[in-house]
Amino acid sequence: TLVLVESGGGSVQAGGSLRLSCVASERTFSSHCLGWFRQAPGKEREEIAAIYIGDDSTYYADSVKGRFTISHEWAKDTLYLQMNSLKSEDTAIYYCAAALGGTVVASSCPFIDRYNNWGQGTQLNVSS
C-alpha cells in the first residue's frame, strides 16, 4: 500500500509563500496522477492542482492558477506545491493524493473521485 506523508504546513501572513512536500513510501513506475487538495472548515474537499506522471502535464483550479505550482521530483519520490501570494482564503488542511490503476490517464487527473491513496494532511493558516 502506498503511503503519502505531507509536510510544510504552518502559519504565514497574507502575501507570503510556502512550499508543501509529499513523500511517497514507494516508487510507482506506472503512469498515474498526483494531486494536491484542500479542505477548509465547513467546506468540501477540493482539488487545486494535479500532475500526470506520464507526460508531466498539469492541472490547476482557477482559485490558485498563477499563484501555486505543482512539481514532482523522481529522485526523492516527492511531490511539491509551491504557494505564492497567499491569501486568507487559502487557509485549509492540505492533502496530497495519488490516482493509481490501469485506467488512469492524463484526463483523469482533475477528478477527485479518481484518487485512491491519500495522505493525512497538513494545516496551512494564512493571516491577513
Coordinates of C-alpha atoms in Angstrom, one line a residue:
T1 CA 0.0 0.0 0.0
L2 CA 1.3 3.4 -1.0
V3 CA 1.7 5.8 2.0
L4 CA 1.9 9.5 1.4
V5 CA 3.1 11.9 4.1
E6 CA 2.7 15.7 3.7
S7 CA 4.8 18.3 5.5
G8 CA 5.5 22.0 5.2
G9 CA 2.3 23.5 6.5
G10 CA 2.2 26.2 9.1
S11 CA 1.3 29.8 9.6
V12 CA 2.1 32.6 7.2
Q13 CA 1.0 36.2 6.6
A14 CA -1.1 37.1 3.5
G15 CA 1.2 37.7 0.6
G16 CA 3.8 35.3 1.8
S17 CA 5.0 32.0 0.3
L18 CA 5.3 28.4 1.5
R19 CA 6.2 25.1 -0.1
L20 CA 4.4 21.8 0.8
S21 CA 6.0 18.5 0.3
C22 CA 4.5 15.0 0.0
V23 CA 6.8 12.0 0.2
A24 CA 5.7 8.6 -1.1
S25 CA 6.7 5.4 0.6
E26 CA 7.5 3.7 -2.7
R27 CA 8.1 4.5 -6.3
T28 CA 5.2 3.9 -8.7
F29 CA 6.5 3.3 -12.2
S30 CA 3.2 3.2 -13.9
S31 CA 1.7 6.4 -15.2
H32 CA -0.5 8.0 -12.6
C33 CA -1.8 11.3 -11.2
L34 CA -0.6 13.1 -8.2
G35 CA -2.7 15.9 -6.8
W36 CA -3.0 18.4 -4.1
F37 CA -6.3 19.0 -2.4
R38 CA -7.5 21.2 0.4
Q39 CA -10.4 21.4 2.8
A40 CA -11.4 24.5 4.7
P41 CA -13.7 24.3 7.7
G42 CA -17.3 23.8 6.7
K43 CA -16.4 23.2 3.1
E44 CA -16.0 20.2 0.8
R45 CA -12.5 19.0 -0.1
E46 CA -11.5 20.5 -3.4
E47 CA -8.7 19.7 -5.9
I48 CA -6.4 22.5 -6.5
A49 CA -3.5 21.1 -8.6
A50 CA -2.5 17.8 -10.2
I51 CA 0.3 16.4 -12.3
Y52 CA 0.2 13.4 -14.6
I53 CA 3.3 11.3 -14.1
G54 CA 3.5 10.2 -17.7
D55 CA 3.9 13.4 -19.5
D56 CA 4.1 15.9 -16.6
S57 CA 1.0 17.7 -17.8
T58 CA -0.5 19.8 -15.0
Y59 CA -4.0 21.0 -13.9
Y60 CA -4.8 23.9 -11.7
A61 CA -8.0 25.1 -10.2
D62 CA -8.9 28.7 -11.1
S63 CA -8.6 29.7 -7.5
V64 CA -4.8 29.0 -7.4
K65 CA -3.8 29.4 -11.1
G66 CA -0.8 31.7 -11.4
R67 CA 0.0 31.5 -7.7
F68 CA 0.6 27.8 -7.0
T69 CA 2.9 25.5 -8.8
I70 CA 2.9 21.7 -8.6
S71 CA 6.0 19.7 -9.3
H72 CA 7.4 16.2 -8.8
E73 CA 11.0 15.0 -8.1
W74 CA 11.6 11.4 -9.2
A75 CA 14.8 11.0 -7.3
K76 CA 13.1 11.8 -4.0
D77 CA 9.7 10.3 -4.7
T78 CA 8.4 13.7 -3.6
L79 CA 5.5 15.9 -4.8
Y80 CA 5.7 19.6 -4.1
L81 CA 3.3 22.5 -4.0
Q82 CA 4.9 26.0 -4.2
M83 CA 2.4 28.5 -2.9
N84 CA 3.0 32.2 -3.6
S85 CA 0.9 35.3 -2.9
L86 CA -1.1 33.5 -0.3
K87 CA -4.5 34.8 0.8
S88 CA -6.5 34.3 3.9
E89 CA -8.9 32.1 1.9
D90 CA -6.1 29.7 1.3
T91 CA -6.4 28.6 4.9
A92 CA -7.2 24.9 5.0
I93 CA -5.9 21.4 5.5
Y94 CA -3.9 20.4 2.5
Y95 CA -3.8 16.8 1.3
C96 CA -1.8 15.0 -1.3
A97 CA -3.2 12.0 -3.1
A98 CA -2.4 9.6 -5.9
A99 CA -4.6 8.1 -8.6
L100 CA -3.3 4.7 -9.4
G101 CA -4.6 2.0 -11.7
G102 CA -4.6 0.8 -15.2
T103 CA -7.4 3.1 -16.3
V104 CA -5.7 6.3 -15.1
V105 CA -4.8 8.7 -17.9
A106 CA -3.9 12.4 -18.0
S107 CA -7.6 13.4 -18.4
S108 CA -8.3 11.6 -15.1
C109 CA -6.2 14.0 -13.0
P110 CA -8.7 16.8 -12.5
F111 CA -11.3 14.5 -11.0
I112 CA -11.2 13.9 -7.2
D113 CA -13.0 10.6 -7.4
R114 CA -10.1 9.0 -9.3
Y115 CA -7.8 9.4 -6.3
N116 CA -7.4 6.3 -4.2
N117 CA -4.4 6.9 -2.0
W118 CA -4.4 9.8 0.5
G119 CA -2.0 11.5 2.9
Q120 CA -3.1 12.6 6.4
G121 CA -3.0 16.3 5.6
T122 CA -1.1 19.4 6.8
Q123 CA -2.6 22.6 8.1
L124 CA -2.0 25.9 6.5
N125 CA -3.1 29.1 8.2
V126 CA -2.9 32.4 6.3
S127 CA -3.4 35.5 8.4
S128 CA -4.5 38.8 6.9

